[in-house]
PDB file of C-alpha atoms in Angstrom:
ATOM      1  CA  MET A   1       3.099 -23.393  24.972  1.00  0.00           C
ATOM      2  CA  ALA A   2       3.701 -24.354  28.599  1.00  0.00           C
ATOM      3  CA  ARG A   3       1.434 -24.531  31.606  1.00  0.00           C
ATOM      4  CA  GLN A   4       0.375 -21.166  32.955  1.00  0.00           C
ATOM      5  CA  LEU A   5      -0.494 -20.036  36.453  1.00  0.00           C
ATOM      6  CA  TRP A   6      -2.717 -16.962  36.592  1.00  0.00           C
ATOM      7  CA  LEU A   7      -2.969 -15.142  39.927  1.00  0.00           C
ATOM      8  CA  LEU A   8      -5.802 -12.671  40.520  1.00  0.00           C
ATOM      9  CA  ARG A   9      -5.838 -10.734  43.765  1.00  0.00           C
ATOM     10  CA  HIS A  10      -9.262 -10.049  45.203  1.00  0.00           C
ATOM     11  CA  ALA A  11     -10.689  -6.650  44.370  1.00  0.00           C
ATOM     12  CA  GLU A  12     -11.151  -3.753  46.796  1.00  0.00           C
ATOM     13  CA  ALA A  13     -12.918  -4.891  49.968  1.00  0.00           C
ATOM     14  CA  GLU A  14     -14.630  -3.159  52.844  1.00  0.00           C
ATOM     15  CA  ARG A  15     -12.626  -2.314  55.921  1.00  0.00           C
ATOM     16  CA  LEU A  16     -12.458  -4.564  58.910  1.00  0.00           C
ATOM     17  CA  GLY A  17     -14.651  -3.248  61.711  1.00  0.00           C
ATOM     18  CA  ALA A  18     -18.166  -3.266  63.068  1.00  0.00           C
ATOM     19  CA  GLY A  19     -20.962  -1.347  61.441  1.00  0.00           C
ATOM     20  CA  ALA A  20     -22.539  -0.855  58.045  1.00  0.00           C
ATOM     21  CA  HIS A  21     -19.240  -0.251  56.233  1.00  0.00           C
ATOM     22  CA  GLY A  22     -17.089  -2.994  57.687  1.00  0.00           C
ATOM     23  CA  ALA A  23     -17.202  -6.683  58.470  1.00  0.00           C
ATOM     24  CA  SER A  24     -16.685  -7.880  62.018  1.00  0.00           C
ATOM     25  CA  GLN A  25     -14.331 -10.676  60.876  1.00  0.00           C
ATOM     26  CA  ASP A  26     -11.640 -10.595  58.194  1.00  0.00           C
ATOM     27  CA  SER A  27     -13.059 -13.660  56.428  1.00  0.00           C
ATOM     28  CA  GLU A  28     -16.433 -11.892  56.051  1.00  0.00           C
ATOM     29  CA  ARG A  29     -15.129  -8.747  54.340  1.00  0.00           C
ATOM     30  CA  ARG A  30     -17.064  -8.207  51.136  1.00  0.00           C
ATOM     31  CA  LEU A  31     -16.220  -6.160  48.071  1.00  0.00           C
ATOM     32  CA  THR A  32     -17.002  -2.471  47.935  1.00  0.00           C
ATOM     33  CA  GLU A  33     -18.969  -1.119  44.951  1.00  0.00           C
ATOM     34  CA  HIS A  34     -15.650  -0.164  43.380  1.00  0.00           C
ATOM     35  CA  GLY A  35     -14.349  -3.674  44.080  1.00  0.00           C
ATOM     36  CA  GLN A  36     -17.360  -5.197  42.353  1.00  0.00           C
ATOM     37  CA  LEU A  37     -16.591  -3.102  39.274  1.00  0.00           C
ATOM     38  CA  GLN A  38     -12.928  -4.180  39.448  1.00  0.00           C
ATOM     39  CA  ALA A  39     -13.916  -7.854  39.621  1.00  0.00           C
ATOM     40  CA  ARG A  40     -16.303  -7.620  36.674  1.00  0.00           C
ATOM     41  CA  ALA A  41     -13.706  -5.717  34.621  1.00  0.00           C
ATOM     42  CA  ALA A  42     -11.115  -8.394  35.428  1.00  0.00           C
ATOM     43  CA  GLY A  43     -13.470 -11.071  34.122  1.00  0.00           C
ATOM     44  CA  ILE A  44     -14.129  -9.178  30.896  1.00  0.00           C
ATOM     45  CA  ALA A  45     -10.390  -8.583  30.455  1.00  0.00           C
ATOM     46  CA  LEU A  46      -9.585 -12.262  31.058  1.00  0.00           C
ATOM     47  CA  ALA A  47     -12.134 -13.242  28.414  1.00  0.00           C
ATOM     48  CA  ARG A  48     -10.730 -10.633  26.016  1.00  0.00           C
ATOM     49  CA  LEU A  49      -7.239 -12.034  26.588  1.00  0.00           C
ATOM     50  CA  GLY A  50      -8.563 -15.441  25.521  1.00  0.00           C
ATOM     51  CA  ALA A  51      -7.901 -17.034  28.889  1.00  0.00           C
ATOM     52  CA  ASP A  52      -9.646 -20.371  29.209  1.00  0.00           C
ATOM     53  CA  PHE A  53      -8.866 -22.073  32.491  1.00  0.00           C
ATOM     54  CA  GLU A  54      -8.923 -25.751  33.344  1.00  0.00           C
ATOM     55  CA  ALA A  55      -9.829 -24.688  36.864  1.00  0.00           C
ATOM     56  CA  VAL A  56     -10.477 -21.502  38.826  1.00  0.00           C
ATOM     57  CA  LEU A  57      -9.706 -21.865  42.525  1.00  0.00           C
ATOM     58  CA  PHE A  58     -10.578 -19.171  45.041  1.00  0.00           C
ATOM     59  CA  SER A  59      -9.999 -18.516  48.718  1.00  0.00           C
ATOM     60  CA  PRO A  60     -12.944 -19.239  51.035  1.00  0.00           C
ATOM     61  CA  LYS A  61     -12.823 -15.626  52.262  1.00  0.00           C
ATOM     62  CA  ALA A  62     -15.852 -13.658  51.073  1.00  0.00           C
ATOM     63  CA  ARG A  63     -13.907 -11.021  49.094  1.00  0.00           C
ATOM     64  CA  ALA A  64     -12.010 -13.612  47.033  1.00  0.00           C
ATOM     65  CA  ARG A  65     -15.091 -15.769  46.436  1.00  0.00           C
ATOM     66  CA  GLU A  66     -17.029 -12.688  45.347  1.00  0.00           C
ATOM     67  CA  THR A  67     -14.179 -11.562  43.056  1.00  0.00           C
ATOM     68  CA  ALA A  68     -14.112 -14.964  41.343  1.00  0.00           C
ATOM     69  CA  GLN A  69     -17.878 -15.134  40.959  1.00  0.00           C
ATOM     70  CA  LEU A  70     -18.228 -11.597  39.587  1.00  0.00           C
ATOM     71  CA  ALA A  71     -15.290 -12.082  37.231  1.00  0.00           C
ATOM     72  CA  ALA A  72     -16.957 -15.215  35.872  1.00  0.00           C
ATOM     73  CA  GLU A  73     -20.358 -13.584  35.244  1.00  0.00           C
ATOM     74  CA  GLY A  74     -19.707 -13.105  31.534  1.00  0.00           C
ATOM     75  CA  TRP A  75     -18.046 -16.463  30.973  1.00  0.00           C
ATOM     76  CA  THR A  76     -19.759 -19.496  29.500  1.00  0.00           C
ATOM     77  CA  ALA A  77     -21.644 -21.847  31.805  1.00  0.00           C
ATOM     78  CA  GLN A  78     -18.914 -24.441  31.249  1.00  0.00           C
ATOM     79  CA  GLN A  79     -16.211 -21.969  32.326  1.00  0.00           C
ATOM     80  CA  ARG A  80     -18.224 -20.879  35.379  1.00  0.00           C
ATOM     81  CA  GLY A  81     -18.566 -24.548  36.306  1.00  0.00           C
ATOM     82  CA  ARG A  82     -14.805 -24.695  36.839  1.00  0.00           C
ATOM     83  CA  LEU A  83     -14.953 -22.387  39.868  1.00  0.00           C
ATOM     84  CA  ALA A  84     -14.136 -24.080  43.165  1.00  0.00           C
ATOM     85  CA  MET A  85     -13.196 -23.040  46.663  1.00  0.00           C
ATOM     86  CA  HIS A  86      -9.637 -23.964  47.667  1.00  0.00           C
ATOM     87  CA  ALA A  87      -9.110 -23.704  51.439  1.00  0.00           C
ATOM     88  CA  PRO A  88      -5.284 -23.302  51.331  1.00  0.00           C
ATOM     89  CA  LEU A  89      -5.764 -19.955  49.549  1.00  0.00           C
ATOM     90  CA  ALA A  90      -7.264 -18.490  52.754  1.00  0.00           C
ATOM     91  CA  GLY A  91      -3.799 -17.550  54.002  1.00  0.00           C
ATOM     92  CA  GLY A  92      -0.190 -18.679  54.109  1.00  0.00           C
ATOM     93  CA  PHE A  93      -0.347 -19.934  50.519  1.00  0.00           C
ATOM     94  CA  ASP A  94       3.057 -20.426  48.885  1.00  0.00           C
ATOM     95  CA  GLY A  95       4.806 -21.552  45.732  1.00  0.00           C
ATOM     96  CA  ALA A  96       4.850 -25.236  46.684  1.00  0.00           C
ATOM     97  CA  GLN A  97       1.081 -25.178  47.237  1.00  0.00           C
ATOM     98  CA  ALA A  98       0.609 -23.404  43.911  1.00  0.00           C
ATOM     99  CA  LEU A  99       2.538 -26.170  42.177  1.00  0.00           C
ATOM    100  CA  GLU A 100       0.407 -28.758  43.987  1.00  0.00           C
ATOM    101  CA  ALA A 101      -2.725 -27.002  42.720  1.00  0.00           C
ATOM    102  CA  MET A 102      -1.240 -27.137  39.193  1.00  0.00           C
ATOM    103  CA  ALA A 103      -0.825 -30.925  39.397  1.00  0.00           C
ATOM    104  CA  GLY A 104      -4.139 -31.587  37.661  1.00  0.00           C
ATOM    105  CA  VAL A 105      -3.524 -29.077  34.864  1.00  0.00           C
ATOM    106  CA  GLY A 106      -2.531 -30.392  31.451  1.00  0.00           C
ATOM    107  CA  ALA A 107       0.797 -29.735  29.732  1.00  0.00           C
ATOM    108  CA  ASP A 108      -0.510 -26.576  28.056  1.00  0.00           C
ATOM    109  CA  GLY A 109      -3.266 -25.783  30.555  1.00  0.00           C
ATOM    110  CA  ARG A 110      -4.049 -22.722  32.625  1.00  0.00           C
ATOM    111  CA  LEU A 111      -5.047 -22.424  36.262  1.00  0.00           C
ATOM    112  CA  LEU A 112      -6.474 -19.261  37.817  1.00  0.00           C
ATOM    113  CA  LEU A 113      -6.039 -18.714  41.553  1.00  0.00           C
ATOM    114  CA  VAL A 114      -7.974 -15.917  43.280  1.00  0.00           C
ATOM    115  CA  GLY A 115      -6.448 -15.020  46.607  1.00  0.00           C
ATOM    116  CA  HIS A 116      -4.743 -12.541  48.879  1.00  0.00           C
ATOM    117  CA  GLU A 117      -1.569 -10.682  49.681  1.00  0.00           C
ATOM    118  CA  PRO A 118       1.134 -11.231  50.615  1.00  0.00           C
ATOM    119  CA  ASP A 119       0.567 -14.776  49.387  1.00  0.00           C
ATOM    120  CA  LEU A 120       0.219 -14.108  45.662  1.00  0.00           C
ATOM    121  CA  SER A 121       3.346 -11.945  45.490  1.00  0.00           C
ATOM    122  CA  ARG A 122       5.190 -14.612  47.481  1.00  0.00           C
ATOM    123  CA  VAL A 123       4.127 -17.266  44.949  1.00  0.00           C
ATOM    124  CA  VAL A 124       5.497 -15.095  42.123  1.00  0.00           C
ATOM    125  CA  GLY A 125       8.764 -14.590  44.005  1.00  0.00           C
ATOM    126  CA  GLU A 126       9.241 -18.215  45.004  1.00  0.00           C
ATOM    127  CA  LEU A 127       8.527 -19.555  41.526  1.00  0.00           C
ATOM    128  CA  THR A 128      10.357 -16.923  39.438  1.00  0.00           C
ATOM    129  CA  GLY A 129      13.061 -15.717  41.796  1.00  0.00           C
ATOM    130  CA  GLY A 130      11.872 -12.165  41.136  1.00  0.00           C
ATOM    131  CA  ARG A 131       9.895  -9.672  43.141  1.00  0.00           C
ATOM    132  CA  ALA A 132       6.354  -8.572  42.320  1.00  0.00           C
ATOM    133  CA  ASP A 133       3.594  -6.709  44.086  1.00  0.00           C
ATOM    134  CA  VAL A 134       0.153  -7.954  43.050  1.00  0.00           C
ATOM    135  CA  LYS A 135      -2.207  -5.051  43.752  1.00  0.00           C
ATOM    136  CA  LYS A 136      -5.910  -5.303  44.659  1.00  0.00           C
ATOM    137  CA  GLY A 137      -7.780  -6.483  41.608  1.00  0.00           C
ATOM    138  CA  GLY A 138      -4.445  -7.061  39.842  1.00  0.00           C
ATOM    139  CA  LEU A 139      -3.210 -10.008  37.835  1.00  0.00           C
ATOM    140  CA  ALA A 140       0.070 -11.875  37.506  1.00  0.00           C
ATOM    141  CA  VAL A 141       0.633 -14.569  34.878  1.00  0.00           C
ATOM    142  CA  LEU A 142       3.439 -17.114  35.129  1.00  0.00           C
ATOM    143  CA  ARG A 143       4.635 -19.601  32.540  1.00  0.00           C
ATOM    144  CA  LEU A 144       5.776 -22.755  34.314  1.00  0.00           C
ATOM    145  CA  GLU A 145       8.633 -24.698  32.838  1.00  0.00           C
ATOM    146  CA  ALA A 146      10.595 -27.736  33.995  1.00  0.00           C
ATOM    147  CA  VAL A 147      13.205 -25.686  35.849  1.00  0.00           C
ATOM    148  CA  GLY A 148      11.164 -22.751  37.104  1.00  0.00           C
ATOM    149  CA  ALA A 149       8.755 -20.066  36.091  1.00  0.00           C
ATOM    150  CA  GLU A 150       8.776 -16.844  34.139  1.00  0.00           C
ATOM    151  CA  LEU A 151       6.627 -13.810  34.905  1.00  0.00           C
ATOM    152  CA  LEU A 152       4.774 -13.035  31.688  1.00  0.00           C
ATOM    153  CA  VAL A 153       2.351 -10.355  32.839  1.00  0.00           C
ATOM    154  CA  LEU A 154       1.835  -8.134  35.856  1.00  0.00           C
ATOM    155  CA  MET A 155      -1.158  -5.788  35.618  1.00  0.00           C
ATOM    156  CA  ARG A 156      -2.998  -3.558  38.031  1.00  0.00           C
ATOM    157  CA  SER A 157      -6.770  -3.356  38.097  1.00  0.00           C
ATOM    158  CA  ARG A 158      -6.703  -0.177  35.999  1.00  0.00           C
ATOM    159  CA  GLU A 159      -4.951  -1.978  33.111  1.00  0.00           C
ATOM    160  CA  LEU A 160      -7.520  -4.765  33.299  1.00  0.00           C
ATOM    161  CA  ALA A 161     -10.261  -2.100  33.269  1.00  0.00           C
ATOM    162  CA  LEU A 162      -8.774  -0.561  30.101  1.00  0.00           C
ATOM    163  CA  ILE A 163      -8.839  -3.962  28.388  1.00  0.00           C
ATOM    164  CA  ALA A 164     -12.432  -4.459  29.546  1.00  0.00           C
ATOM    165  CA  GLU A 165     -13.408  -0.966  28.353  1.00  0.00           C
ATOM    166  CA  MET A 166     -12.007  -1.731  24.902  1.00  0.00           C
ATOM    167  CA  THR A 167     -14.286  -4.760  24.783  1.00  0.00           C
ATOM    168  CA  VAL A 168     -17.356  -2.778  25.825  1.00  0.00           C
ATOM    169  CA  ARG A 169     -16.593  -0.108  23.184  1.00  0.00           C
ATOM    170  CA  GLY A 170     -16.011  -2.787  20.540  1.00  0.00           C
ATOM    171  CA  VAL A 171     -12.379  -1.861  19.938  1.00  0.00           C
TER     172      VAL A 171
END
């Protein structure tokens, strides 16, 4: 097995704008009710997939922090203790920065990054040479090798929800 980079895009967030249904600043945008469900389903799906991360780094923006925290609700205390804010994920994050973040991950370790678009799709493209579109609440998984990376998985939030639903139903 090789090192793996898991990329989770924040779940659905409120619109930007003043008032009860929108934040006044982009960094303050929180998850909608639907987004909260997406984030929790992602966490259940990640656990069902057997993903155990050496670290979980999230953007300081409210919607990414909230996605990471809600996803981790059902994880063990030790796994939740691996959550940490990573300022570069706030915007302009690229493949080189992703590799820097992977520096502390063991030879067969996994790192989960929770961030934003277009950054996550750019990381996939820069590291694999391919094109991907990581949707809200979606997941991309890359296997990193000495000469590059391979896209192993690209799922939308609805596929993660199906995996989570199977867990809840005991399938």
